[in-house]
Amino acid sequence: MLKYIKDIITGAITLLEGMAITFKYMFQKPITLQYPEQKAQMTTRFRGRLVMPVDEEKGDNRCTACNICVKACPNYSIAVERLTDETGKPKPKAASFTYNMGTCMFCNLCVEVCPFSAIVMSEEYELAVYDRKSLIKDLVAEKYKLKGRKGKWWISKFKDEEQV
Amino acid sequence: MTAFMQFLKDLLYDSGKAFGLIYDGGHKIWAGFNLPPLTLDIIFLLIAAACAAAFIAINALFIIWFERKISARMQLRRGPNRVGIFGIFQTVADTIKLLIKEDITPKAVDKLAFFLGPLLVMTSTFMVFLVMPFGKGLIAADLNIGVIYILAVTGLTVLGLLCAGWGSNNKYSLIGGMRSAAQIVSYEIPNVLVMLTIVLLSGSMKLGDIIAAQPTVGYVWMQPVAFIIFLIASNAEINRGPFDLPEAESELVSGFITEYSGMKFAFFFLAEYTNLFIAGALGAVLFLGGWTGPVLPPFMWFMIKSYFVVFLLMWIRWTFPRIRVDHLMEFAWKVLIPIALLNLVVTAFVIKFH
Amino acid sequence: MAEKLPASLEKLNTEEYLLNMGPQHPSTHGVLRIILKLDGEVIKDVVPVMGYIHRGMEKMFENRKYDQIIPFTDRTDYLSAVNNNFAYVIGVEKLLGVVVPERAEYLRVILAELNRIMSHLLWLSAYGMDVGAFTPLLYIFREREEIIAMFELITGNRLTHNAFRLGGFKYDVPKTFFEKLEKFISHFADNLDEYETLLINNVIFKSRTVGVGVITKALALSYGVSGPSLRGSDIKMDVRRDTPYSAYSKFVFEIPTGKNGDTWDRCEVRMNEMRQSLSILQQAMQGFPQGDIMAKIPKIIKPPAGEVYTAVEGPRGEVGFYIISDGTEKPYRVKMRVPSFSNLSALKDMTVGFKIADVVAIMGSLDLVIPEIDR
């Protein structure tokens, strides 16, 4: 009988403790990020989708179509076509860089192996599209301009400055 | 002019008197046109019913919004804030969406039971409002068995839930329906015992008399144990909070409402939240002194007190984990009923020898 | 086990029926399907059906180069990506004979322990949902978000980090990382206490979990149950202590165990494990050495022919990789030993005789991750 009463009282105390916690939180500021208006600031290392930014000094992308990234990709999401001159001799320049975002798993391996820092993972994270075909992108034709912190970080990468 | 002001003041503070004026005046005019007085009574009845229905719908919408806001604040969220100021019209938008949604009736359901389920639940919920004292004189019928009437009518809900559970022809629904039947029936008992205590104290089953008999602070100070038992039992009866076993999402998907969609689902939803309000209103009437209170109109006091109890129920709901079905029964029969009985006996003795 | 029926009910003619729980069910945590044989609400038999998201991971490993496999290991148990990386990476490093710099070892331990906390936090919040408490989830995700932000700072991704490389790390730690870690450590213990009062010590929660789903010592060992589910049954077994890998031998930590092996013990073990992880984090942060972050490894990774089994203590139990190398760029065979699979196999012995609600509670306490089972 005594145990019965004791159980009820201790049980009620634990319940009240829980209620005190929820009551306390009721007067705290919400932590919600009002998404479409406010957006989270991604870190410089954030891996959004793959882009091939235009190097402002060069006026073009830095890709030499060496195919190292193609070999490094675990999912075969990258296909590079090399530019050729009139005689059919290949030039160190990519004619097209086909990137299939549908199969990409954002592992960053292609970026890490690139000896020229030609490709980089952008800060974008709203990658959903309505059409499956639009997941396949030609990065050379896109002429992506990388700006902001990520852009600075990317430039510092191939200029051998201190990494952020 | 002063007569009109007096009328307005009556409307707020002594609605019974104001409605009496309207009623008498209407009948005088009606008699002038030489029409049978019964037709006017019917018209008044229809207007009153429409008002009640509108009140129930709007109140349910508000209470859903209120719950979403309260739960959001407890969980460090903001809750609805897109449709209208503070998202107040969010529930309206949701309702419109539910109303224009396709009402799917699965092939294998028992059509009659499937249809009757939401209807019975809704009807039994509506019927409670007959005896609900919203303010001074603002009561449809102050039955002299008000308390018993409420218990009887809310008990009808079980029938609807069973119909829905059985008619859906879905095992999850069936388990949900059965659980709710067991739950409502067993939690009715502590609820009756608690209400009996109040009836003992006030000496009447009429809700109006109960309110009148209460001291200014309400019975909650005389009967704190009864109030807690009432909160728990009514929480269980309306299938909410830690007792939401019939629709336990993580176990039974959605219990008896698994197969419902569109309008029928909206009926269940509306009934659930109206039941929540009824629980709050009963708590206000039985324990917090109903519509009595200084300065503000009685109706306002009634709503404030009801919403206070509703808030308590929401607070409980958003804090605790769900209880298990056998513990639920154990809790009712081994804890609540003995305590409620003890409370009743002690109260009876105190009243007798005081 | 459930109590016997009273004599008056024994003659009652009841009918058993089958209930299909999943693959789409709110509390099977993915696409596990469980066929329940029920008598009323009491469970007579449980048959888990798996394979709904089988992706042929192990076969995929055979067609990838050694360094390409790492991002795939993230995707077996997505909640403990780092620990899966860990088990695989130290295996290949063993084959290669590479010694990882101490700084990288420490960072690995930090990430692995953060990952353990992250996984346990998600378990706690999901378990709260399973037993019907919605509110803890939103509090817990606040702390989880902090950890995710730290991961994002170091690895660049939030869930499937692909954090480790063979030989260490590609990039060094950013400077702001330790500030964040320090801030996290400073308040996390208080938060844990709060969650314990809010959920674990709640009387309703206790009544749902104490004595439910008991795994006895013998049963746990015979099924190969590992991790917190094993330690809940009072068996002090932890890969981090028994066969220390990486830098774990340098840290002092306790191994929390339960007493009865019931659901509540498993929960309590996880809560205490988070506290221990916090202490490891503190030690690792204080003793964080200077130096290289990457060992010298060959450009083309061709481990000599041979085989190796390495295991780490993941949040769910022992994560093991059995790698056979035939001397080429790609492994001959990689076999994963996943904890969730063995833990799931004990489900039947734990649930028969309990009620539907208990299946949810028991499955939640095992902390199953379905992609890991199906692979």
JSON list of N, CA and C in Angstrom, two decimals, chain B residues 233-294:
[
{"chain": "B", "resi": 233, "resn": "ALA", "atom": "N", "xyz": [-8.90, 12.18, -16.78]},
{"chain": "B", "resi": 233, "resn": "ALA", "atom": "CA", "xyz": [-9.95, 11.35, -17.35]},
{"chain": "B", "resi": 233, "resn": "ALA", "atom": "C", "xyz": [-10.53, 11.97, -18.60]},
{"chain": "B", "resi": 234, "resn": "SER", "atom": "N", "xyz": [-10.72, 13.28, -18.58]},
{"chain": "B", "resi": 234, "resn": "SER", "atom": "CA", "xyz": [-11.32, 13.88, -19.78]},
{"chain": "B", "resi": 234, "resn": "SER", "atom": "C", "xyz": [-10.31, 13.89, -20.92]},
{"chain": "B", "resi": 235, "resn": "ASN", "atom": "N", "xyz": [-9.04, 14.00, -20.57]},
{"chain": "B", "resi": 235, "resn": "ASN", "atom": "CA", "xyz": [-8.00, 13.90, -21.59]},
{"chain": "B", "resi": 235, "resn": "ASN", "atom": "C", "xyz": [-8.06, 12.54, -22.25]},
{"chain": "B", "resi": 236, "resn": "ALA", "atom": "N", "xyz": [-8.28, 11.52, -21.45]},
{"chain": "B", "resi": 236, "resn": "ALA", "atom": "CA", "xyz": [-8.36, 10.17, -22.01]},
{"chain": "B", "resi": 236, "resn": "ALA", "atom": "C", "xyz": [-9.63, 10.01, -22.82]},
{"chain": "B", "resi": 237, "resn": "GLU", "atom": "N", "xyz": [-10.71, 10.64, -22.35]},
{"chain": "B", "resi": 237, "resn": "GLU", "atom": "CA", "xyz": [-11.97, 10.45, -23.05]},
{"chain": "B", "resi": 237, "resn": "GLU", "atom": "C", "xyz": [-11.98, 11.10, -24.42]},
{"chain": "B", "resi": 238, "resn": "ILE", "atom": "N", "xyz": [-11.22, 12.16, -24.58]},
{"chain": "B", "resi": 238, "resn": "ILE", "atom": "CA", "xyz": [-11.21, 12.80, -25.89]},
{"chain": "B", "resi": 238, "resn": "ILE", "atom": "C", "xyz": [-10.02, 12.31, -26.72]},
{"chain": "B", "resi": 239, "resn": "ASN", "atom": "N", "xyz": [-9.41, 11.21, -26.31]},
{"chain": "B", "resi": 239, "resn": "ASN", "atom": "CA", "xyz": [-8.36, 10.55, -27.08]},
{"chain": "B", "resi": 239, "resn": "ASN", "atom": "C", "xyz": [-7.20, 11.48, -27.42]},
{"chain": "B", "resi": 240, "resn": "ARG", "atom": "N", "xyz": [-6.72, 12.17, -26.41]},
{"chain": "B", "resi": 240, "resn": "ARG", "atom": "CA", "xyz": [-5.62, 13.08, -26.69]},
{"chain": "B", "resi": 240, "resn": "ARG", "atom": "C", "xyz": [-4.46, 12.84, -25.75]},
{"chain": "B", "resi": 241, "resn": "GLY", "atom": "N", "xyz": [-3.48, 13.66, -25.95]},
{"chain": "B", "resi": 241, "resn": "GLY", "atom": "CA", "xyz": [-2.37, 13.71, -25.01]},
{"chain": "B", "resi": 241, "resn": "GLY", "atom": "C", "xyz": [-1.69, 12.36, -24.88]},
{"chain": "B", "resi": 242, "resn": "PRO", "atom": "N", "xyz": [-1.30, 12.01, -23.66]},
{"chain": "B", "resi": 242, "resn": "PRO", "atom": "CA", "xyz": [-0.63, 10.72, -23.55]},
{"chain": "B", "resi": 242, "resn": "PRO", "atom": "C", "xyz": [-1.59, 9.56, -23.77]},
{"chain": "B", "resi": 243, "resn": "PHE", "atom": "N", "xyz": [-2.86, 9.86, -23.95]},
{"chain": "B", "resi": 243, "resn": "PHE", "atom": "CA", "xyz": [-3.83, 8.77, -24.11]},
{"chain": "B", "resi": 243, "resn": "PHE", "atom": "C", "xyz": [-4.35, 8.67, -25.54]},
{"chain": "B", "resi": 244, "resn": "ASP", "atom": "N", "xyz": [-3.55, 9.10, -26.51]},
{"chain": "B", "resi": 244, "resn": "ASP", "atom": "CA", "xyz": [-4.07, 9.07, -27.89]},
{"chain": "B", "resi": 244, "resn": "ASP", "atom": "C", "xyz": [-3.88, 7.71, -28.53]},
{"chain": "B", "resi": 245, "resn": "LEU", "atom": "N", "xyz": [-4.15, 6.66, -27.77]},
{"chain": "B", "resi": 245, "resn": "LEU", "atom": "CA", "xyz": [-3.94, 5.31, -28.28]},
{"chain": "B", "resi": 245, "resn": "LEU", "atom": "C", "xyz": [-4.76, 4.96, -29.50]},
{"chain": "B", "resi": 246, "resn": "PRO", "atom": "N", "xyz": [-6.04, 5.38, -29.58]},
{"chain": "B", "resi": 246, "resn": "PRO", "atom": "CA", "xyz": [-6.82, 4.97, -30.75]},
{"chain": "B", "resi": 246, "resn": "PRO", "atom": "C", "xyz": [-6.24, 5.47, -32.06]},
{"chain": "B", "resi": 247, "resn": "GLU", "atom": "N", "xyz": [-5.49, 6.56, -32.01]},
{"chain": "B", "resi": 247, "resn": "GLU", "atom": "CA", "xyz": [-4.92, 7.04, -33.26]},
{"chain": "B", "resi": 247, "resn": "GLU", "atom": "C", "xyz": [-3.40, 7.13, -33.17]},
{"chain": "B", "resi": 248, "resn": "ALA", "atom": "N", "xyz": [-2.84, 6.32, -32.26]},
{"chain": "B", "resi": 248, "resn": "ALA", "atom": "CA", "xyz": [-1.40, 6.36, -32.02]},
{"chain": "B", "resi": 248, "resn": "ALA", "atom": "C", "xyz": [-0.63, 6.26, -33.33]},
{"chain": "B", "resi": 249, "resn": "GLU", "atom": "N", "xyz": [0.01, 7.33, -33.67]},
{"chain": "B", "resi": 249, "resn": "GLU", "atom": "CA", "xyz": [0.61, 7.36, -35.00]},
{"chain": "B", "resi": 249, "resn": "GLU", "atom": "C", "xyz": [1.72, 6.34, -35.16]},
{"chain": "B", "resi": 250, "resn": "SER", "atom": "N", "xyz": [2.58, 6.24, -34.14]},
{"chain": "B", "resi": 250, "resn": "SER", "atom": "CA", "xyz": [3.73, 5.38, -34.33]},
{"chain": "B", "resi": 250, "resn": "SER", "atom": "C", "xyz": [3.36, 3.90, -34.27]},
{"chain": "B", "resi": 251, "resn": "GLU", "atom": "N", "xyz": [2.16, 3.61, -33.77]},
{"chain": "B", "resi": 251, "resn": "GLU", "atom": "CA", "xyz": [1.78, 2.20, -33.71]},
{"chain": "B", "resi": 251, "resn": "GLU", "atom": "C", "xyz": [0.74, 1.84, -34.77]},
{"chain": "B", "resi": 252, "resn": "LEU", "atom": "N", "xyz": [-0.33, 2.63, -34.78]},
{"chain": "B", "resi": 252, "resn": "LEU", "atom": "CA", "xyz": [-1.48, 2.26, -35.61]},
{"chain": "B", "resi": 252, "resn": "LEU", "atom": "C", "xyz": [-1.65, 3.17, -36.81]},
{"chain": "B", "resi": 253, "resn": "VAL", "atom": "N", "xyz": [-0.60, 3.79, -37.25]},
{"chain": "B", "resi": 253, "resn": "VAL", "atom": "CA", "xyz": [-0.65, 4.70, -38.38]},
{"chain": "B", "resi": 253, "resn": "VAL", "atom": "C", "xyz": [-1.57, 5.87, -38.05]},
{"chain": "B", "resi": 254, "resn": "SER", "atom": "N", "xyz": [-2.89, 5.70, -38.17]},
{"chain": "B", "resi": 254, "resn": "SER", "atom": "CA", "xyz": [-3.78, 6.75, -37.69]},
{"chain": "B", "resi": 254, "resn": "SER", "atom": "C", "xyz": [-5.00, 6.19, -36.97]},
{"chain": "B", "resi": 255, "resn": "GLY", "atom": "N", "xyz": [-4.93, 4.91, -36.64]},
{"chain": "B", "resi": 255, "resn": "GLY", "atom": "CA", "xyz": [-6.06, 4.30, -35.95]},
{"chain": "B", "resi": 255, "resn": "GLY", "atom": "C", "xyz": [-7.31, 4.35, -36.79]},
{"chain": "B", "resi": 256, "resn": "PHE", "atom": "N", "xyz": [-8.42, 4.72, -36.15]},
{"chain": "B", "resi": 256, "resn": "PHE", "atom": "CA", "xyz": [-9.71, 4.61, -36.85]},
{"chain": "B", "resi": 256, "resn": "PHE", "atom": "C", "xyz": [-9.88, 5.61, -37.98]},
{"chain": "B", "resi": 257, "resn": "ILE", "atom": "N", "xyz": [-9.01, 6.64, -38.06]},
{"chain": "B", "resi": 257, "resn": "ILE", "atom": "CA", "xyz": [-9.19, 7.57, -39.17]},
{"chain": "B", "resi": 257, "resn": "ILE", "atom": "C", "xyz": [-8.24, 7.28, -40.33]},
{"chain": "B", "resi": 258, "resn": "THR", "atom": "N", "xyz": [-7.59, 6.10, -40.30]},
{"chain": "B", "resi": 258, "resn": "THR", "atom": "CA", "xyz": [-6.63, 5.79, -41.36]},
{"chain": "B", "resi": 258, "resn": "THR", "atom": "C", "xyz": [-7.24, 5.91, -42.75]},
{"chain": "B", "resi": 259, "resn": "GLU", "atom": "N", "xyz": [-8.45, 5.39, -42.91]},
{"chain": "B", "resi": 259, "resn": "GLU", "atom": "CA", "xyz": [-9.04, 5.31, -44.25]},
{"chain": "B", "resi": 259, "resn": "GLU", "atom": "C", "xyz": [-9.83, 6.55, -44.64]},
{"chain": "B", "resi": 260, "resn": "TYR", "atom": "N", "xyz": [-9.95, 7.49, -43.72]},
{"chain": "B", "resi": 260, "resn": "TYR", "atom": "CA", "xyz": [-10.82, 8.64, -44.01]},
{"chain": "B", "resi": 260, "resn": "TYR", "atom": "C", "xyz": [-10.05, 9.75, -44.70]},
{"chain": "B", "resi": 261, "resn": "SER", "atom": "N", "xyz": [-10.77, 10.45, -45.53]},
{"chain": "B", "resi": 261, "resn": "SER", "atom": "CA", "xyz": [-10.14, 11.58, -46.21]},
{"chain": "B", "resi": 261, "resn": "SER", "atom": "C", "xyz": [-11.20, 12.64, -46.45]},
{"chain": "B", "resi": 262, "resn": "GLY", "atom": "N", "xyz": [-10.74, 13.80, -46.84]},
{"chain": "B", "resi": 262, "resn": "GLY", "atom": "CA", "xyz": [-11.66, 14.87, -47.22]},
{"chain": "B", "resi": 262, "resn": "GLY", "atom": "C", "xyz": [-12.61, 15.27, -46.11]},
{"chain": "B", "resi": 263, "resn": "MET", "atom": "N", "xyz": [-13.86, 15.39, -46.48]},
{"chain": "B", "resi": 263, "resn": "MET", "atom": "CA", "xyz": [-14.89, 15.90, -45.57]},
{"chain": "B", "resi": 263, "resn": "MET", "atom": "C", "xyz": [-15.04, 15.02, -44.34]},
{"chain": "B", "resi": 264, "resn": "LYS", "atom": "N", "xyz": [-15.01, 13.71, -44.54]},
{"chain": "B", "resi": 264, "resn": "LYS", "atom": "CA", "xyz": [-15.23, 12.83, -43.39]},
{"chain": "B", "resi": 264, "resn": "LYS", "atom": "C", "xyz": [-14.09, 12.97, -42.39]},
{"chain": "B", "resi": 265, "resn": "PHE", "atom": "N", "xyz": [-12.90, 13.10, -42.92]},
{"chain": "B", "resi": 265, "resn": "PHE", "atom": "CA", "xyz": [-11.75, 13.32, -42.04]},
{"chain": "B", "resi": 265, "resn": "PHE", "atom": "C", "xyz": [-11.91, 14.64, -41.30]},
{"chain": "B", "resi": 266, "resn": "ALA", "atom": "N", "xyz": [-12.39, 15.64, -42.03]},
{"chain": "B", "resi": 266, "resn": "ALA", "atom": "CA", "xyz": [-12.58, 16.95, -41.40]},
{"chain": "B", "resi": 266, "resn": "ALA", "atom": "C", "xyz": [-13.58, 16.85, -40.26]},
{"chain": "B", "resi": 267, "resn": "PHE", "atom": "N", "xyz": [-14.60, 16.00, -40.43]},
{"chain": "B", "resi": 267, "resn": "PHE", "atom": "CA", "xyz": [-15.58, 15.81, -39.36]},
{"chain": "B", "resi": 267, "resn": "PHE", "atom": "C", "xyz": [-14.90, 15.28, -38.11]},
{"chain": "B", "resi": 268, "resn": "PHE", "atom": "N", "xyz": [-14.06, 14.26, -38.29]},
{"chain": "B", "resi": 268, "resn": "PHE", "atom": "CA", "xyz": [-13.37, 13.70, -37.13]},
{"chain": "B", "resi": 268, "resn": "PHE", "atom": "C", "xyz": [-12.50, 14.75, -36.47]},
{"chain": "B", "resi": 269, "resn": "PHE", "atom": "N", "xyz": [-11.83, 15.48, -37.30]},
{"chain": "B", "resi": 269, "resn": "PHE", "atom": "CA", "xyz": [-10.90, 16.48, -36.80]},
{"chain": "B", "resi": 269, "resn": "PHE", "atom": "C", "xyz": [-11.65, 17.55, -36.01]},
{"chain": "B", "resi": 270, "resn": "LEU", "atom": "N", "xyz": [-12.73, 18.01, -36.61]},
{"chain": "B", "resi": 270, "resn": "LEU", "atom": "CA", "xyz": [-13.56, 19.03, -35.98]},
{"chain": "B", "resi": 270, "resn": "LEU", "atom": "C", "xyz": [-14.10, 18.51, -34.66]},
{"chain": "B", "resi": 271, "resn": "ALA", "atom": "N", "xyz": [-14.57, 17.26, -34.68]},
{"chain": "B", "resi": 271, "resn": "ALA", "atom": "CA", "xyz": [-15.13, 16.68, -33.47]},
{"chain": "B", "resi": 271, "resn": "ALA", "atom": "C", "xyz": [-14.07, 16.57, -32.40]},
{"chain": "B", "resi": 272, "resn": "GLU", "atom": "N", "xyz": [-12.86, 16.19, -32.81]},
{"chain": "B", "resi": 272, "resn": "GLU", "atom": "CA", "xyz": [-11.80, 16.02, -31.82]},
{"chain": "B", "resi": 272, "resn": "GLU", "atom": "C", "xyz": [-11.52, 17.33, -31.10]},
{"chain": "B", "resi": 273, "resn": "TYR", "atom": "N", "xyz": [-11.42, 18.39, -31.89]},
{"chain": "B", "resi": 273, "resn": "TYR", "atom": "CA", "xyz": [-11.06, 19.65, -31.25]},
{"chain": "B", "resi": 273, "resn": "TYR", "atom": "C", "xyz": [-12.24, 20.28, -30.53]},
{"chain": "B", "resi": 274, "resn": "THR", "atom": "N", "xyz": [-13.46, 20.00, -31.03]},
{"chain": "B", "resi": 274, "resn": "THR", "atom": "CA", "xyz": [-14.62, 20.48, -30.29]},
{"chain": "B", "resi": 274, "resn": "THR", "atom": "C", "xyz": [-14.71, 19.76, -28.96]},
{"chain": "B", "resi": 275, "resn": "ASN", "atom": "N", "xyz": [-14.39, 18.46, -28.98]},
{"chain": "B", "resi": 275, "resn": "ASN", "atom": "CA", "xyz": [-14.38, 17.71, -27.73]},
{"chain": "B", "resi": 275, "resn": "ASN", "atom": "C", "xyz": [-13.36, 18.28, -26.76]},
{"chain": "B", "resi": 276, "resn": "LEU", "atom": "N", "xyz": [-12.25, 18.70, -27.32]},
{"chain": "B", "resi": 276, "resn": "LEU", "atom": "CA", "xyz": [-11.23, 19.32, -26.47]},
{"chain": "B", "resi": 276, "resn": "LEU", "atom": "C", "xyz": [-11.81, 20.56, -25.80]},
{"chain": "B", "resi": 277, "resn": "PHE", "atom": "N", "xyz": [-12.52, 21.36, -26.60]},
{"chain": "B", "resi": 277, "resn": "PHE", "atom": "CA", "xyz": [-13.12, 22.56, -26.02]},
{"chain": "B", "resi": 277, "resn": "PHE", "atom": "C", "xyz": [-14.16, 22.19, -24.97]},
{"chain": "B", "resi": 278, "resn": "ILE", "atom": "N", "xyz": [-14.94, 21.13, -25.26]},
{"chain": "B", "resi": 278, "resn": "ILE", "atom": "CA", "xyz": [-15.97, 20.72, -24.30]},
{"chain": "B", "resi": 278, "resn": "ILE", "atom": "C", "xyz": [-15.32, 20.32, -22.98]},
{"chain": "B", "resi": 279, "resn": "ALA", "atom": "N", "xyz": [-14.21, 19.60, -23.08]},
{"chain": "B", "resi": 279, "resn": "ALA", "atom": "CA", "xyz": [-13.51, 19.21, -21.86]},
{"chain": "B", "resi": 279, "resn": "ALA", "atom": "C", "xyz": [-13.07, 20.45, -21.10]},
{"chain": "B", "resi": 280, "resn": "GLY", "atom": "N", "xyz": [-12.54, 21.43, -21.85]},
{"chain": "B", "resi": 280, "resn": "GLY", "atom": "CA", "xyz": [-12.10, 22.66, -21.20]},
{"chain": "B", "resi": 280, "resn": "GLY", "atom": "C", "xyz": [-13.28, 23.40, -20.57]},
{"chain": "B", "resi": 281, "resn": "ALA", "atom": "N", "xyz": [-14.40, 23.45, -21.32]},
{"chain": "B", "resi": 281, "resn": "ALA", "atom": "CA", "xyz": [-15.57, 24.17, -20.83]},
{"chain": "B", "resi": 281, "resn": "ALA", "atom": "C", "xyz": [-16.13, 23.49, -19.59]},
{"chain": "B", "resi": 282, "resn": "LEU", "atom": "N", "xyz": [-16.15, 22.15, -19.60]},
{"chain": "B", "resi": 282, "resn": "LEU", "atom": "CA", "xyz": [-16.65, 21.43, -18.43]},
{"chain": "B", "resi": 282, "resn": "LEU", "atom": "C", "xyz": [-15.76, 21.70, -17.23]},
{"chain": "B", "resi": 283, "resn": "GLY", "atom": "N", "xyz": [-14.47, 21.69, -17.49]},
{"chain": "B", "resi": 283, "resn": "GLY", "atom": "CA", "xyz": [-13.54, 22.00, -16.40]},
{"chain": "B", "resi": 283, "resn": "GLY", "atom": "C", "xyz": [-13.82, 23.38, -15.84]},
{"chain": "B", "resi": 284, "resn": "ALA", "atom": "N", "xyz": [-14.10, 24.33, -16.74]},
{"chain": "B", "resi": 284, "resn": "ALA", "atom": "CA", "xyz": [-14.37, 25.69, -16.30]},
{"chain": "B", "resi": 284, "resn": "ALA", "atom": "C", "xyz": [-15.67, 25.74, -15.50]},
{"chain": "B", "resi": 285, "resn": "VAL", "atom": "N", "xyz": [-16.68, 25.02, -15.98]},
{"chain": "B", "resi": 285, "resn": "VAL", "atom": "CA", "xyz": [-17.99, 25.08, -15.32]},
{"chain": "B", "resi": 285, "resn": "VAL", "atom": "C", "xyz": [-17.93, 24.38, -13.96]},
{"chain": "B", "resi": 286, "resn": "LEU", "atom": "N", "xyz": [-17.31, 23.21, -13.93]},
{"chain": "B", "resi": 286, "resn": "LEU", "atom": "CA", "xyz": [-17.37, 22.41, -12.71]},
{"chain": "B", "resi": 286, "resn": "LEU", "atom": "C", "xyz": [-16.37, 22.88, -11.66]},
{"chain": "B", "resi": 287, "resn": "PHE", "atom": "N", "xyz": [-15.22, 23.39, -12.12]},
{"chain": "B", "resi": 287, "resn": "PHE", "atom": "CA", "xyz": [-14.18, 23.67, -11.13]},
{"chain": "B", "resi": 287, "resn": "PHE", "atom": "C", "xyz": [-13.78, 25.14, -11.03]},
{"chain": "B", "resi": 288, "resn": "LEU", "atom": "N", "xyz": [-13.97, 25.88, -12.09]},
{"chain": "B", "resi": 288, "resn": "LEU", "atom": "CA", "xyz": [-13.44, 27.24, -12.07]},
{"chain": "B", "resi": 288, "resn": "LEU", "atom": "C", "xyz": [-14.52, 28.30, -11.98]},
{"chain": "B", "resi": 289, "resn": "GLY", "atom": "N", "xyz": [-15.75, 27.87, -11.70]},
{"chain": "B", "resi": 289, "resn": "GLY", "atom": "CA", "xyz": [-16.80, 28.86, -11.50]},
{"chain": "B", "resi": 289, "resn": "GLY", "atom": "C", "xyz": [-17.48, 29.34, -12.76]},
{"chain": "B", "resi": 290, "resn": "GLY", "atom": "N", "xyz": [-17.31, 28.63, -13.85]},
{"chain": "B", "resi": 290, "resn": "GLY", "atom": "CA", "xyz": [-18.03, 28.95, -15.08]},
{"chain": "B", "resi": 290, "resn": "GLY", "atom": "C", "xyz": [-17.86, 30.39, -15.51]},
{"chain": "B", "resi": 291, "resn": "TRP", "atom": "N", "xyz": [-19.00, 31.06, -15.79]},
{"chain": "B", "resi": 291, "resn": "TRP", "atom": "CA", "xyz": [-18.92, 32.41, -16.37]},
{"chain": "B", "resi": 291, "resn": "TRP", "atom": "C", "xyz": [-18.81, 33.51, -15.33]},
{"chain": "B", "resi": 292, "resn": "THR", "atom": "N", "xyz": [-18.78, 33.15, -14.05]},
{"chain": "B", "resi": 292, "resn": "THR", "atom": "CA", "xyz": [-18.70, 34.22, -13.05]},
{"chain": "B", "resi": 292, "resn": "THR", "atom": "C", "xyz": [-17.31, 34.85, -13.05]},
{"chain": "B", "resi": 293, "resn": "GLY", "atom": "N", "xyz": [-17.29, 36.15, -12.82]},
{"chain": "B", "resi": 293, "resn": "GLY", "atom": "CA", "xyz": [-16.02, 36.85, -12.77]},
{"chain": "B", "resi": 293, "resn": "GLY", "atom": "C", "xyz": [-16.25, 38.34, -12.82]},
{"chain": "B", "resi": 294, "resn": "PRO", "atom": "N", "xyz": [-15.29, 39.11, -12.34]},
{"chain": "B", "resi": 294, "resn": "PRO", "atom": "CA", "xyz": [-15.50, 40.57, -12.28]},
{"chain": "B", "resi": 294, "resn": "PRO", "atom": "C", "xyz": [-15.27, 41.25, -13.64]}
]
